[in-house]
Every structure is written in C-alpha cells, then in structure tokens.
Amino acid sequence: MNITDKLLNILSQQQVIFGDALKDNYYHIWKMDEPLNALAMVFPKTTEEISRILELCNNHKQAVIVFGGRTNLVGSTETMGNEILISMEKMNQIIELDQSSRTMTVEAGVLLETIQNKASENDFLFPLNFGAKGSAQIGGIISTNAGGLRVLKYGMTRNPDGTILSSLKKIIKDNSAYDLKQLFVGSEGTLGVVTKAVLKLRETPTSRNSAFIGINTFDNVVAFLKYIDKKLAGLLSGYELIWADTYAQMTNDETGSKPPLEPKYKYYVLVESLGSQQEKERNNLIDIIEQALEKKLVEDAVVAYTKSDLDWFWKLREDVHVIASSCTYDQHFDISLPIPTIGTVLDDININLRQLDGVNHSYTFGHIADGNIHIIVDKDSDDELLKNKINDIVYSPLQALGGSVSAEHGIGLHKKPYLHLCRTEAEIFLMKKLKRTLDPNNILNPNKVIDINE
Ligand SMILES: Cc1cc2nc3c(=O)[nH]c(=O)nc-3n(C[C@H](O)[C@H](O)[C@H](O)COP(=O)(O)OP(=O)(O)OC[C@H]3O[C@@H](n4cnc5c(N)ncnc54)[C@H](O)[C@@H]3O)c2cc1C
C-alpha cells in the first residue's frame, strides 16, 4: 500500500487529492497559473487528523509542507514534487470570542481579515494588519511571526511525530518553566503544525490622527521620533518613513496619489496616533508639530483633518504596488538595522545598487521605528547573477552592524544562504539541534530555513 492509499485510511476521499487534481491548486497566490508539483495534498478537519497524518509521514520518512494562505514572500511553500501538502483551509472555525478575557480562540485556517471583522463586530480590535489579510491564515501568520504597520504600538504576532502539544490558555502571565509555544512562532512549519490559537484582543481606539512631515536630515528623523513619542505619551502608533525619490514615485502624476507635501524634502514621515478624543488629540498633535517646526527639527507638515485625508495619507504609504509595477523586474528586501545607522547605510546601499549594471533604480521606505526598511530594486532582468550581486550589496553591511536579513518575512528558501549574516554559528548550531530533536526524520518543510545535514 503506498502512502496516498494509507492517507485514505485516515481521511475521506474528498480530503485527499493527487495526480491531475493537483493542477487546479497552487503553491503561492502569485503563481496560480503554475501547476502544483507534489505527491498529494490533504485537507484535514481536526487536530487529531493532523496528528495521524504526521505520525504516518514520520513512519515513512515522508516530507510534508503545511500550506496556509500561501502568501509568504520567501519561498517557504515552494515544493520539489515529493511532498505531501497539508492544507489548513478546512480548519477555519472561530471557536470562541470571550468578552471578559478579551480573547478569540480560532482554528489555524481562519483568515486574518475574518478575525479582524469578528473582533470589530464585537467592538474589539485585532491590530495585526497587512496587505495579504484576505488570504493569509492565522496559522501561517503565527508560523512567520508576521508584523505590519502597527508593530510600534502593538508588537509582532507572538504558539511531527504526531504529538499534540496544547498551550491553549487565555491567561496573560504564565512563568511555569519553558514557554514551549514560542518555539513554533516564526518557525515556518519546520518544527510542528499550528492547529489552534488563542488571540489577544485590544480595545478599539475611538480617535485616529495622522500627519505627513518633511525632514531634511536622518538625524532629525531619529530625533523627531523620540520627541513625538514622548510628547504623545503612549498614543504614537505609526512612524513610517519614505525616502525622497520613493515619495516622488508614489506621488507621480500617472499612477500615484496626490502629494500631501511638496516633493522637495529628503525624508517624509507619516505619523499616526490612536486614542480616544479626536479633536483634542488633533489639536495637541498640531501644537507638538508647530513646536518641532520652531525648533527646526522638521521642515514642513500637513495634518489630516477629515477621514478622507486619513485615507489619502495611508493609501499613499500602503500602495506599494505603484512602485513594484513601475519596475521592469523587481527585487524586494525586508531588512532591519539599529535605527541611528539607517540613514548612512541606506545611502551607501542605494549608491552601490544604482552603480550596478542592470539596476535602473532602488526605492526605500519602512517601519522606521522598528528599524525595518523595505527596498525595492528596479532591474533589467531576472538573471540569477544580477540577483545575487544585488543581494550581496544589500546584505553585506548587516553583519557588522548587528542587523537582520529578515525583519518580518522570514527565511524560507530564498534567504537561507544569508542566515549566517544575522545569526551566529552557535545560534545556528542550536537551531539544528532543536530541529533534530523535534523532527528527527527531517520531514517538516525539510529544505527550508536551515539544512540540518550541513
Ligand atoms: C501583499 C503582501 C503584503 C505583506 N505584508 C507583510 C507585512 O507587512 N508584514 C509581514 O510580516 N509580512 C507581510 N507579508 C508576508 C506575510 O508574513 C505572510 O504573507 C503571512 O504571514 C503568511 O501567512 P500564510 O497563511 O499565507 O502562510 P503561508 O505562506 O501559507 O506559509 C508560510 C510558512 O508558514 C508555514 N505554515 C503555514 N501555516 C502553518 C500552520 N498552520 N502551522 C505550521 N506552519 C504553517 C508554511 O509551511 C510556510 O513555511 C505580506 C505578504 C503579501 C503577499
């Protein structure tokens, strides 16, 4: 009996597809036209079914990849053809929303957008937010420890032999020995399968204010962050930075938004405060910015007065596809650095990139309060050699400065060769030891993140 037949002892026929049926499926939301190459794909409905699938695969030393929403940006759901794929899409139930504990208990396949809507219907906020919210599942989000636009205020996401490990608890404080669930956060499906999660909900802020600020030196970008965070006394929820030429591209006449400020400063900062008194807080924000203008900390500013101003400012920042679609070929980066070093390091990176044959331009923006910078490189071709030269330019300054090759998106397949730049030999050794302990047959997403055989 081969393994697909054995899977049918655990699951119904509708829950297992293989052969031609796989052609209608895909390994990434941006590759829906490419046929899926794998042994089989299974659609479990319970934790127990997943446990039995993993037990079977472990006994057969059979590679498996967990499929969430398939929105990751690092190749972590790419297949080689010999894997069993575990789709989490049938585990899509919201189990409970507990008003008093302010928690939501969900199965791993629930979409981020569904969670946000459910929280909002119950007058709560689930603050995690990013562009792929309509496809990304909470299990995938936990497994990549995703961030997004309000990490500054609310933080990142931070829970195979078939053992079921349950740490599903609503309590906030728990110092009873090792916090095992944290091992699985950000592990990209290499240590286990997340089947359920208890999510912490927040009270919904009732006011939202924003301003666009023009600043001419990076030192003042850093000084203004400290200044405004202190003055807003806990309300600062966003501090997004856009470099001048990126701002010019985001606000160009053809595809971009209307520019809130003239395109003549070196940096543009978009600040956001969330609180409870709309008008009072807007006036306070105006006072704070006026004082910053007097001190020459910032050069210019415009404050949002209406909901449509707010939508306009944030659409400008979030419409990153305006840049990507202007590129002949695009290559994306998601690095992090100590905040004060960012100005000079990015100046050097951009100079080196733009001197490289085959590169047309480089665009820079980021969640600067988290030290997280995104770079989009516009290049002439998808040539492998050019890609590696670009990678080298962007990644080479990081090690000496204690930066990271992945602030948010993870390592997957694409960043594996660069992991050693931000993790020490001792750390990687321990990661391999951990992987061997939890997955001795190396069946879970085997060639992603780290290679235990090297
Ligand atoms: C337009 C766009 C914008 C984005 N913006 C951001 C952003 O601002 N910030 C940010 O941090 N990220 C961002 N991302 C990337 C984001 O991290 C991932 O898209 C998301 O977290 C992955 O969720 P998913 O369900 O699609 O997982 P998948 O892509 O399906 O899987 C990702 C990894 O997790 C594993 N996995 C999936 N489900 C499980 C599970 N239940 N148990 C164990 N392992 C599992 C997979 O095997 C894989 O290794 C963006 C992506 C897109 C396409």
Short mmCIF file of C-alpha atoms and ligand atoms in Angstrom, two decimals:
data_model
loop_
_atom_site.label_atom_id
_atom_site.label_comp_id
_atom_site.label_asym_id
_atom_site.label_seq_id
_atom_site.Cartn_x
_atom_site.Cartn_y
_atom_site.Cartn_z
CA MET A 1 0.00 0.00 0.00
CA ASN A 2 1.54 3.35 -0.94
CA ILE A 3 1.35 6.42 1.25
CA THR A 4 -1.56 8.05 -0.61
CA ASP A 5 -3.64 4.89 -0.04
CA LYS A 6 -2.69 4.95 3.63
CA LEU A 7 -3.78 8.58 3.85
CA LEU A 8 -7.23 7.39 2.74
CA ASN A 9 -7.36 5.25 5.90
CA ILE A 10 -7.22 8.47 7.90
CA LEU A 11 -9.17 10.89 5.69
CA SER A 12 -12.19 10.73 3.36
CA GLN A 13 -11.69 10.74 -0.44
CA GLN A 14 -12.72 14.41 -0.62
CA GLN A 15 -9.90 15.22 1.78
CA VAL A 16 -7.07 13.83 -0.38
CA ILE A 17 -6.17 14.98 -3.89
CA PHE A 18 -3.31 13.83 -6.11
CA GLY A 19 -2.34 13.45 -9.78
CA ASP A 20 -4.28 15.66 -12.21
CA ALA A 21 -6.43 17.10 -9.41
CA LEU A 22 -3.36 18.94 -8.11
CA LYS A 23 -3.18 21.01 -11.28
CA ASP A 24 -6.02 23.25 -10.08
CA ASN A 25 -4.09 24.10 -6.94
CA TYR A 26 -1.05 26.29 -6.38
CA TYR A 27 1.90 26.88 -4.02
CA HIS A 28 1.68 30.68 -3.96
CA ILE A 29 -1.10 33.24 -4.52
CA TRP A 30 1.06 34.91 -7.18
CA LYS A 31 1.70 31.61 -9.03
CA MET A 32 -1.85 30.37 -9.51
CA ASP A 33 -1.17 29.66 -13.19
CA GLU A 34 1.70 27.22 -12.38
CA PRO A 35 0.57 23.60 -11.77
CA LEU A 36 1.28 22.32 -8.29
CA ASN A 37 4.06 19.76 -8.16
CA ALA A 38 3.64 17.35 -5.21
CA LEU A 39 2.71 13.78 -4.24
CA ALA A 40 -0.64 14.71 -2.74
CA MET A 41 -2.49 17.45 -0.91
CA VAL A 42 -4.64 16.70 2.13
CA PHE A 43 -7.37 18.74 3.80
CA PRO A 44 -7.64 17.73 7.47
CA LYS A 45 -10.54 19.00 9.56
CA THR A 46 -9.27 18.24 13.08
CA THR A 47 -6.08 18.33 15.14
CA GLU A 48 -6.37 14.56 15.59
CA GLU A 49 -6.39 14.02 11.81
CA ILE A 50 -3.24 16.16 11.51
CA SER A 51 -1.62 14.16 14.29
CA ARG A 52 -2.35 10.88 12.47
CA ILE A 53 -1.12 12.28 9.11
CA LEU A 54 2.16 13.36 10.74
CA GLU A 55 2.55 10.03 12.51
CA LEU A 56 2.11 8.22 9.17
CA CYS A 57 4.51 10.54 7.34
CA ASN A 58 7.06 10.27 10.13
CA ASN A 59 6.95 6.46 9.96
CA HIS A 60 7.52 6.67 6.19
CA LYS A 61 10.14 9.45 6.44
CA GLN A 62 7.82 11.33 4.12
CA ALA A 63 8.38 15.09 3.62
CA VAL A 64 5.39 17.36 4.38
CA ILE A 65 4.75 21.07 3.88
CA VAL A 66 1.96 22.89 5.68
CA PHE A 67 0.02 25.21 3.39
CA GLY A 68 -1.63 28.28 4.91
CA GLY A 69 -2.79 31.13 2.69
CA ARG A 70 0.38 30.77 0.56
CA THR A 71 1.18 34.48 0.75
CA ASN A 72 4.72 34.24 2.22
CA LEU A 73 7.39 36.25 0.44
CA VAL A 74 10.39 33.92 0.93
CA GLY A 75 9.58 30.72 -0.98
CA SER A 76 8.63 28.78 2.15
CA THR A 77 5.76 26.91 0.43
CA GLU A 78 7.76 26.06 -2.73
CA THR A 79 7.66 22.32 -3.47
CA MET A 80 10.11 19.86 -5.04
CA GLY A 81 7.45 17.35 -6.11
CA ASN A 82 7.97 14.64 -3.47
CA GLU A 83 5.98 16.22 -0.62
CA ILE A 84 2.59 15.68 1.00
CA LEU A 85 0.99 19.10 1.40
CA ILE A 86 -1.23 19.73 4.41
CA SER A 87 -3.75 22.43 3.57
CA MET A 88 -5.23 24.12 6.63
CA GLU A 89 -8.17 25.66 4.76
CA LYS A 90 -10.83 23.33 6.22
CA MET A 91 -9.79 24.22 9.78
CA ASN A 92 -11.43 27.62 9.50
CA GLN A 93 -13.72 27.93 12.54
CA ILE A 94 -13.77 30.72 15.09
CA ILE A 95 -14.23 28.66 18.24
CA GLU A 96 -14.97 31.39 20.77
CA LEU A 97 -14.81 35.12 21.40
CA ASP A 98 -14.55 35.68 25.13
CA GLN A 99 -15.61 39.24 26.00
CA SER A 100 -14.32 39.09 29.58
CA SER A 101 -10.89 37.57 28.87
CA ARG A 102 -10.71 39.71 25.69
CA THR A 103 -9.52 36.72 23.67
CA MET A 104 -10.57 34.94 20.48
CA THR A 105 -9.90 31.22 20.08
CA VAL A 106 -9.58 30.16 16.44
CA GLU A 107 -8.55 27.27 14.25
CA ALA A 108 -5.35 27.82 12.28
CA GLY A 109 -7.01 28.20 8.87
CA VAL A 110 -9.06 31.30 9.76
CA LEU A 111 -8.16 34.27 7.57
CA LEU A 112 -6.70 37.41 9.15
CA GLU A 113 -9.50 39.52 7.64
CA THR A 114 -12.17 37.24 9.18
CA ILE A 115 -10.52 37.66 12.59
CA GLN A 116 -10.35 41.45 12.19
CA ASN A 117 -14.04 41.58 11.20
CA LYS A 118 -15.18 39.34 14.05
CA ALA A 119 -13.20 41.47 16.54
CA SER A 120 -14.66 44.67 15.10
CA GLU A 121 -18.28 43.33 15.18
CA ASN A 122 -17.70 42.81 18.91
CA ASP A 123 -16.20 46.28 19.42
CA PHE A 124 -12.64 44.95 19.74
CA LEU A 125 -9.53 45.49 17.67
CA PHE A 126 -7.23 42.76 16.38
CA PRO A 127 -4.39 45.12 15.49
CA LEU A 128 -2.28 42.96 13.16
CA ASN A 129 -2.76 44.21 9.61
CA PHE A 130 -1.04 43.86 6.25
CA GLY A 131 -1.80 43.75 2.53
CA ALA A 132 -2.39 39.98 2.32
CA LYS A 133 -5.07 39.92 5.07
CA GLY A 134 -7.71 38.47 2.72
CA SER A 135 -5.60 35.35 2.04
CA ALA A 136 -3.15 34.91 4.95
CA GLN A 137 -4.28 32.48 7.68
CA ILE A 138 -3.59 32.89 11.37
CA GLY A 139 -1.58 29.61 11.44
CA GLY A 140 0.69 30.94 8.66
CA ILE A 141 0.92 34.29 10.38
CA ILE A 142 1.99 32.67 13.67
CA SER A 143 4.44 30.45 11.80
CA THR A 144 6.05 33.50 10.19
CA ASN A 145 5.60 35.80 13.23
CA ALA A 146 4.25 38.44 10.86
CA GLY A 147 4.30 42.15 11.71
CA GLY A 148 2.86 45.02 9.70
CA LEU A 149 2.08 48.68 10.16
CA ARG A 150 1.37 48.99 13.91
CA VAL A 151 4.17 46.89 15.40
CA LEU A 152 5.38 50.10 17.10
CA LYS A 153 2.27 50.12 19.33
CA TYR A 154 1.06 46.51 19.38
CA GLY A 155 4.12 44.32 18.63
CA MET A 156 4.58 41.29 16.30
CA THR A 157 2.38 38.13 16.22
CA ARG A 158 3.87 36.04 19.02
CA ASN A 159 2.32 29.14 19.59
CA PRO A 160 5.93 15.66 13.76
CA ASP A 161 5.82 12.72 15.33
CA GLY A 162 2.14 13.39 15.86
CA THR A 163 2.44 14.56 19.47
CA ILE A 164 -0.27 17.12 20.22
CA LEU A 165 1.13 19.96 22.29
CA SER A 166 -1.51 22.22 23.79
CA SER A 167 -0.66 25.54 25.37
CA LEU A 168 -4.10 26.99 24.58
CA LYS A 169 -4.68 29.27 27.53
CA LYS A 170 -6.31 32.66 27.98
CA ILE A 171 -4.06 33.75 30.84
CA ILE A 172 -1.65 36.61 30.22
CA LYS A 173 1.02 35.71 32.77
CA ASP A 174 2.48 32.20 32.90
CA ASN A 175 6.00 31.68 34.15
CA SER A 176 5.69 27.93 34.66
CA ALA A 177 9.01 26.83 33.13
CA TYR A 178 9.80 26.99 29.38
CA ASP A 179 7.28 28.75 27.09
CA LEU A 180 7.17 25.97 24.50
CA LYS A 181 4.65 27.61 22.18
CA GLN A 182 7.16 30.37 21.40
CA LEU A 183 9.33 27.74 19.66
CA PHE A 184 6.70 27.44 16.95
CA VAL A 185 6.22 31.18 16.41
CA GLY A 186 8.24 32.12 13.35
CA SER A 187 9.45 28.54 12.71
CA GLU A 188 7.88 28.47 9.21
CA GLY A 189 6.40 25.00 9.54
CA THR A 190 9.75 23.35 10.25
CA LEU A 191 9.07 22.28 13.87
CA GLY A 192 5.36 21.47 14.02
CA VAL A 193 1.88 22.37 12.84
CA VAL A 194 -0.13 25.12 14.50
CA THR A 195 -3.74 23.94 14.67
CA LYS A 196 -5.39 26.44 17.03
CA ALA A 197 -4.57 29.73 18.71
CA VAL A 198 -5.88 31.97 21.44
CA LEU A 199 -5.53 35.57 20.26
CA LYS A 200 -5.38 38.61 22.47
CA LEU A 201 -7.87 41.34 21.52
CA ARG A 202 -7.49 45.05 22.21
CA GLU A 203 -9.98 47.78 23.00
CA THR A 204 -10.79 49.73 19.84
CA PRO A 205 -9.31 53.24 19.83
CA THR A 206 -12.01 55.84 19.09
CA SER A 207 -9.77 58.51 17.61
CA ARG A 208 -7.15 58.44 14.86
CA ASN A 209 -4.92 61.32 13.79
CA SER A 210 -2.15 61.49 11.25
CA ALA A 211 0.32 63.95 9.74
CA PHE A 212 2.85 63.95 6.92
CA ILE A 213 6.14 65.59 7.90
CA GLY A 214 9.02 66.73 5.66
CA ILE A 215 12.50 66.35 7.22
CA ASN A 216 15.91 67.02 5.66
CA THR A 217 18.38 65.01 7.74
CA PHE A 218 18.28 61.44 9.03
CA ASP A 219 19.49 62.64 12.45
CA ASN A 220 16.32 64.70 12.67
CA VAL A 221 14.19 61.72 11.60
CA VAL A 222 15.58 59.91 14.68
CA ALA A 223 15.34 62.97 16.95
CA PHE A 224 11.74 63.66 15.87
CA LEU A 225 10.76 60.03 16.66
CA LYS A 226 11.99 60.39 20.24
CA TYR A 227 10.44 63.85 20.53
CA ILE A 228 6.96 62.93 19.25
CA ASP A 229 6.80 59.59 21.10
CA LYS A 230 7.50 61.41 24.37
CA LYS A 231 5.05 64.25 23.63
CA LEU A 232 2.22 61.92 22.57
CA ALA A 233 2.72 59.97 25.81
CA GLY A 234 1.77 56.49 24.62
CA LEU A 235 -0.56 57.37 21.71
CA LEU A 236 2.02 57.07 18.89
CA SER A 237 1.03 54.04 16.77
CA GLY A 238 2.79 54.63 13.46
CA TYR A 239 6.05 56.25 12.30
CA GLU A 240 6.58 55.36 8.66
CA LEU A 241 9.49 56.76 6.67
CA ILE A 242 9.63 57.29 2.90
CA TRP A 243 12.81 58.42 1.12
CA ALA A 244 12.51 61.39 -1.31
CA ASP A 245 12.69 59.56 -4.65
CA THR A 246 10.34 56.84 -3.40
CA TYR A 247 7.88 59.57 -2.32
CA ALA A 248 8.21 61.17 -5.78
CA GLN A 249 7.38 57.82 -7.42
CA MET A 250 4.45 57.16 -5.04
CA THR A 251 3.00 60.57 -5.91
CA ASN A 252 3.75 60.75 -9.62
CA ASP A 253 1.08 62.17 -11.94
CA GLU A 254 0.28 58.91 -13.72
CA THR A 255 -0.26 56.23 -11.09
CA GLY A 256 0.46 57.77 -7.72
CA SER A 257 -1.53 59.61 -5.05
CA LYS A 258 -1.65 63.41 -4.89
CA PRO A 259 1.37 64.58 -2.80
CA PRO A 260 0.31 65.86 0.65
CA LEU A 261 3.61 67.82 0.83
CA GLU A 262 5.73 69.21 -2.00
CA PRO A 263 8.32 66.68 -3.16
CA LYS A 264 11.34 68.74 -2.04
CA TYR A 265 12.50 67.22 1.26
CA LYS A 266 14.93 64.36 1.77
CA TYR A 267 12.60 62.30 4.01
CA TYR A 268 8.84 62.05 4.53
CA VAL A 269 7.48 60.72 7.81
CA LEU A 270 3.87 59.60 8.23
CA VAL A 271 2.89 59.63 11.90
CA GLU A 272 -0.27 58.19 13.43
CA SER A 273 -1.74 58.48 16.91
CA LEU A 274 -4.59 56.33 18.22
CA GLY A 275 -6.53 57.45 21.27
CA SER A 276 -10.00 58.48 22.43
CA GLN A 277 -10.52 62.24 21.83
CA GLN A 278 -10.37 63.06 18.14
CA GLU A 279 -10.36 66.86 18.15
CA LYS A 280 -8.39 67.40 21.34
CA GLU A 281 -5.70 64.97 20.19
CA ARG A 282 -5.56 66.55 16.71
CA ASN A 283 -5.02 69.99 18.28
CA ASN A 284 -2.36 68.52 20.54
CA LEU A 285 -0.65 66.93 17.51
CA ILE A 286 -0.70 70.30 15.72
CA ASP A 287 0.87 72.04 18.77
CA ILE A 288 3.57 69.37 19.02
CA ILE A 289 4.42 69.69 15.32
CA GLU A 290 4.44 73.51 15.47
CA GLN A 291 6.99 73.36 18.29
CA ALA A 292 9.09 70.94 16.21
CA LEU A 293 8.93 73.39 13.27
CA GLU A 294 10.09 76.23 15.55
CA LYS A 295 12.97 74.10 16.84
CA LYS A 296 13.89 73.31 13.17
CA LEU A 297 13.55 69.62 13.93
CA VAL A 298 11.24 69.30 10.91
CA GLU A 299 10.85 71.43 7.77
CA ASP A 300 7.18 71.15 6.86
CA ALA A 301 4.00 69.31 7.86
CA VAL A 302 0.38 68.69 6.92
CA VAL A 303 -2.17 67.25 9.35
CA ALA A 304 -5.22 65.15 8.33
CA TYR A 305 -8.48 66.94 9.16
CA THR A 306 -11.01 64.52 7.71
CA LYS A 307 -11.47 60.79 7.22
CA SER A 308 -10.71 61.26 3.52
CA ASP A 309 -7.40 62.99 4.42
CA LEU A 310 -6.52 59.98 6.59
CA ASP A 311 -7.43 57.55 3.80
CA TRP A 312 -5.39 59.60 1.30
CA PHE A 313 -2.24 59.68 3.52
CA TRP A 314 -2.36 55.95 4.33
CA LYS A 315 -3.26 54.86 0.80
CA LEU A 316 -0.13 56.64 -0.39
CA ARG A 317 2.01 54.63 2.06
CA GLU A 318 0.22 51.30 1.57
CA ASP A 319 0.03 51.38 -2.26
CA VAL A 320 3.50 49.85 -2.63
CA HIS A 321 2.39 48.14 -5.86
CA VAL A 322 2.67 51.60 -7.52
CA ILE A 323 6.42 51.16 -7.19
CA ALA A 324 6.60 47.44 -7.94
CA SER A 325 4.51 47.82 -11.10
CA SER A 326 6.73 50.65 -12.37
CA CYS A 327 9.76 48.31 -12.33
CA THR A 328 10.87 46.25 -15.33
CA TYR A 329 11.76 43.44 -12.87
CA ASP A 330 11.52 43.96 -9.13
CA GLN A 331 13.54 42.51 -6.25
CA HIS A 332 12.30 43.13 -2.68
CA PHE A 333 14.13 43.39 0.65
CA ASP A 334 12.92 43.45 4.23
CA ILE A 335 16.00 44.16 6.36
CA SER A 336 16.46 45.65 9.81
CA LEU A 337 19.21 47.76 11.33
CA PRO A 338 19.82 49.72 14.53
CA ILE A 339 17.78 52.91 13.92
CA PRO A 340 20.59 55.52 14.08
CA THR A 341 22.66 53.67 11.43
CA ILE A 342 19.90 53.50 8.83
CA GLY A 343 20.48 56.89 7.12
CA THR A 344 24.12 56.39 6.13
CA VAL A 345 23.86 52.65 5.48
CA LEU A 346 20.91 53.10 3.12
CA ASP A 347 22.67 56.00 1.36
CA ASP A 348 25.63 53.66 0.69
CA ILE A 349 23.42 50.73 -0.34
CA ASN A 350 21.47 52.92 -2.77
CA ILE A 351 24.66 54.38 -4.32
CA ASN A 352 26.12 50.88 -4.80
CA LEU A 353 22.90 49.47 -6.21
CA ARG A 354 22.46 52.30 -8.71
CA GLN A 355 26.04 51.88 -9.95
CA LEU A 356 25.41 48.22 -10.74
CA ASP A 357 24.90 47.34 -14.41
CA GLY A 358 21.33 46.12 -14.88
CA VAL A 359 19.86 48.16 -12.00
CA ASN A 360 17.56 51.03 -13.02
CA HIS A 361 16.71 52.38 -9.58
CA SER A 362 16.18 51.46 -5.93
CA TYR A 363 13.26 52.59 -3.75
CA THR A 364 13.39 52.81 0.04
CA PHE A 365 10.72 53.08 2.75
CA GLY A 366 9.95 51.39 6.05
CA HIS A 367 8.58 50.95 9.53
CA ILE A 368 11.45 53.04 10.80
CA ALA A 369 10.52 52.99 14.50
CA ASP A 370 11.12 49.21 14.36
CA GLY A 371 14.37 49.65 12.42
CA ASN A 372 12.68 47.83 9.50
CA ILE A 373 13.46 49.03 5.96
CA HIS A 374 11.99 47.80 2.70
CA ILE A 375 13.96 48.20 -0.52
CA ILE A 376 12.51 47.56 -3.97
CA VAL A 377 15.12 47.30 -6.71
CA ASP A 378 14.05 48.05 -10.30
CA LYS A 379 16.25 45.94 -12.60
CA ASP A 380 16.50 44.98 -16.28
CA SER A 381 16.23 41.20 -15.96
CA ASP A 382 15.62 38.25 -13.65
CA ASP A 383 19.16 36.98 -14.23
CA GLU A 384 20.45 34.86 -11.30
CA LEU A 385 23.89 36.50 -11.27
CA LEU A 386 22.38 40.00 -11.09
CA LYS A 387 20.03 38.86 -8.32
CA ASN A 388 22.97 37.58 -6.27
CA LYS A 389 25.01 40.76 -6.82
CA ILE A 390 22.05 42.83 -5.60
CA ASN A 391 21.64 40.53 -2.58
CA ASP A 392 25.33 40.96 -1.74
CA ILE A 393 25.11 44.77 -1.85
CA VAL A 394 22.05 44.89 0.40
CA TYR A 395 23.08 42.18 2.86
CA SER A 396 26.83 42.79 3.21
CA PRO A 397 26.65 45.76 5.66
CA LEU A 398 24.24 43.99 8.03
CA GLN A 399 26.51 41.60 9.91
CA ALA A 400 28.95 44.21 11.25
CA LEU A 401 26.10 46.41 12.44
CA GLY A 402 24.02 43.68 14.09
CA GLY A 403 21.21 43.94 11.52
CA SER A 404 18.93 41.25 10.11
CA VAL A 405 18.29 39.91 6.59
CA SER A 406 14.65 39.46 7.56
CA ALA A 407 12.80 41.92 9.75
CA GLU A 408 9.40 40.36 9.09
CA HIS A 409 9.08 37.97 6.18
CA GLY A 410 11.15 35.05 7.45
CA ILE A 411 13.91 32.96 5.87
CA GLY A 412 12.11 30.25 3.88
CA LEU A 413 14.11 29.14 0.88
CA HIS A 414 15.22 32.45 -0.60
CA LYS A 415 17.12 33.87 2.40
CA LYS A 416 18.63 30.63 3.66
CA PRO A 417 22.09 31.35 2.17
CA TYR A 418 22.22 34.63 4.12
CA LEU A 419 21.02 33.43 7.54
CA HIS A 420 24.62 33.26 8.81
CA LEU A 421 24.89 37.05 8.38
CA CYS A 422 22.48 37.71 11.23
CA ARG A 423 22.74 34.55 13.35
CA THR A 424 25.93 33.32 15.00
CA GLU A 425 27.39 29.86 14.42
CA ALA A 426 26.35 28.92 17.96
CA GLU A 427 22.77 30.04 17.30
CA ILE A 428 22.54 28.07 14.04
CA PHE A 429 24.06 25.02 15.75
CA LEU A 430 21.38 25.20 18.45
CA MET A 431 18.64 25.66 15.83
CA LYS A 432 19.81 22.49 14.07
CA LYS A 433 19.89 20.62 17.39
CA LEU A 434 16.36 21.74 18.13
CA LYS A 435 15.15 20.71 14.68
CA ARG A 436 16.76 17.26 15.08
CA THR A 437 15.12 16.87 18.49
CA LEU A 438 11.61 17.84 17.40
CA ASP A 439 11.78 16.40 13.88
CA PRO A 440 14.48 13.67 13.88
CA ASN A 441 13.44 12.36 10.45
CA ASN A 442 13.50 15.87 8.96
CA ILE A 443 10.03 15.57 7.44
CA LEU A 444 8.70 19.06 8.23
CA ASN A 445 9.38 21.55 5.39
CA PRO A 446 12.79 19.83 5.10
CA ASN A 447 14.86 22.15 2.90
CA LYS A 448 13.62 25.46 4.34
CA VAL A 449 15.19 27.86 6.91
CA ILE A 450 18.18 25.60 7.89
CA ASP A 451 19.82 22.49 6.45
CA ILE A 452 20.37 20.07 9.30
CA ASN A 453 22.72 17.89 7.27
CA GLU A 454 25.28 20.61 6.58
C1 LIG B 1 0.86 41.73 -0.26
C2 LIG B 1 1.59 41.17 0.93
C3 LIG B 1 1.92 42.00 2.00
C4 LIG B 1 2.60 41.50 3.10
N1 LIG B 1 2.90 42.36 4.12
C5 LIG B 1 3.52 41.90 5.21
C6 LIG B 1 3.82 42.77 6.31
O1 LIG B 1 3.54 43.97 6.25
N2 LIG B 1 4.44 42.25 7.38
C7 LIG B 1 4.77 40.91 7.46
O2 LIG B 1 5.31 40.49 8.47
N3 LIG B 1 4.53 40.08 6.44
C8 LIG B 1 3.90 40.52 5.33
N4 LIG B 1 3.64 39.67 4.28
C9 LIG B 1 4.08 38.26 4.39
C10 LIG B 1 3.33 37.52 5.50
O3 LIG B 1 4.25 37.17 6.50
C11 LIG B 1 2.79 36.25 5.09
O4 LIG B 1 2.05 36.57 3.94
C12 LIG B 1 1.86 35.56 6.10
O5 LIG B 1 2.22 35.76 7.45
C13 LIG B 1 1.87 34.09 5.83
O6 LIG B 1 0.62 33.55 6.10
P1 LIG B 1 0.03 32.43 5.13
O7 LIG B 1 -1.19 31.86 5.78
O8 LIG B 1 -0.12 32.92 3.75
O9 LIG B 1 1.19 31.32 5.23
P2 LIG B 1 1.90 30.55 4.05
O10 LIG B 1 2.51 31.47 3.09
O11 LIG B 1 0.97 29.51 3.51
O12 LIG B 1 3.04 29.79 4.86
C14 LIG B 1 4.13 30.48 5.41
C15 LIG B 1 5.00 29.50 6.20
O13 LIG B 1 4.31 29.05 7.37
C16 LIG B 1 4.07 27.64 7.30
N5 LIG B 1 2.71 27.41 7.78
C17 LIG B 1 1.55 27.88 7.27
N6 LIG B 1 0.53 27.54 8.05
C18 LIG B 1 1.05 26.82 9.08
C19 LIG B 1 0.49 26.17 10.22
N7 LIG B 1 -0.80 26.17 10.48
N8 LIG B 1 1.34 25.52 11.07
C20 LIG B 1 2.69 25.48 10.83
N9 LIG B 1 3.25 26.07 9.76
C21 LIG B 1 2.44 26.74 8.91
C22 LIG B 1 4.28 27.23 5.87
O14 LIG B 1 4.74 25.90 5.76
C23 LIG B 1 5.32 28.22 5.42
O15 LIG B 1 6.61 27.79 5.81
C24 LIG B 1 2.96 40.13 3.15
C25 LIG B 1 2.63 39.29 2.08
C26 LIG B 1 1.97 39.80 0.97
C27 LIG B 1 1.62 38.88 -0.16
#
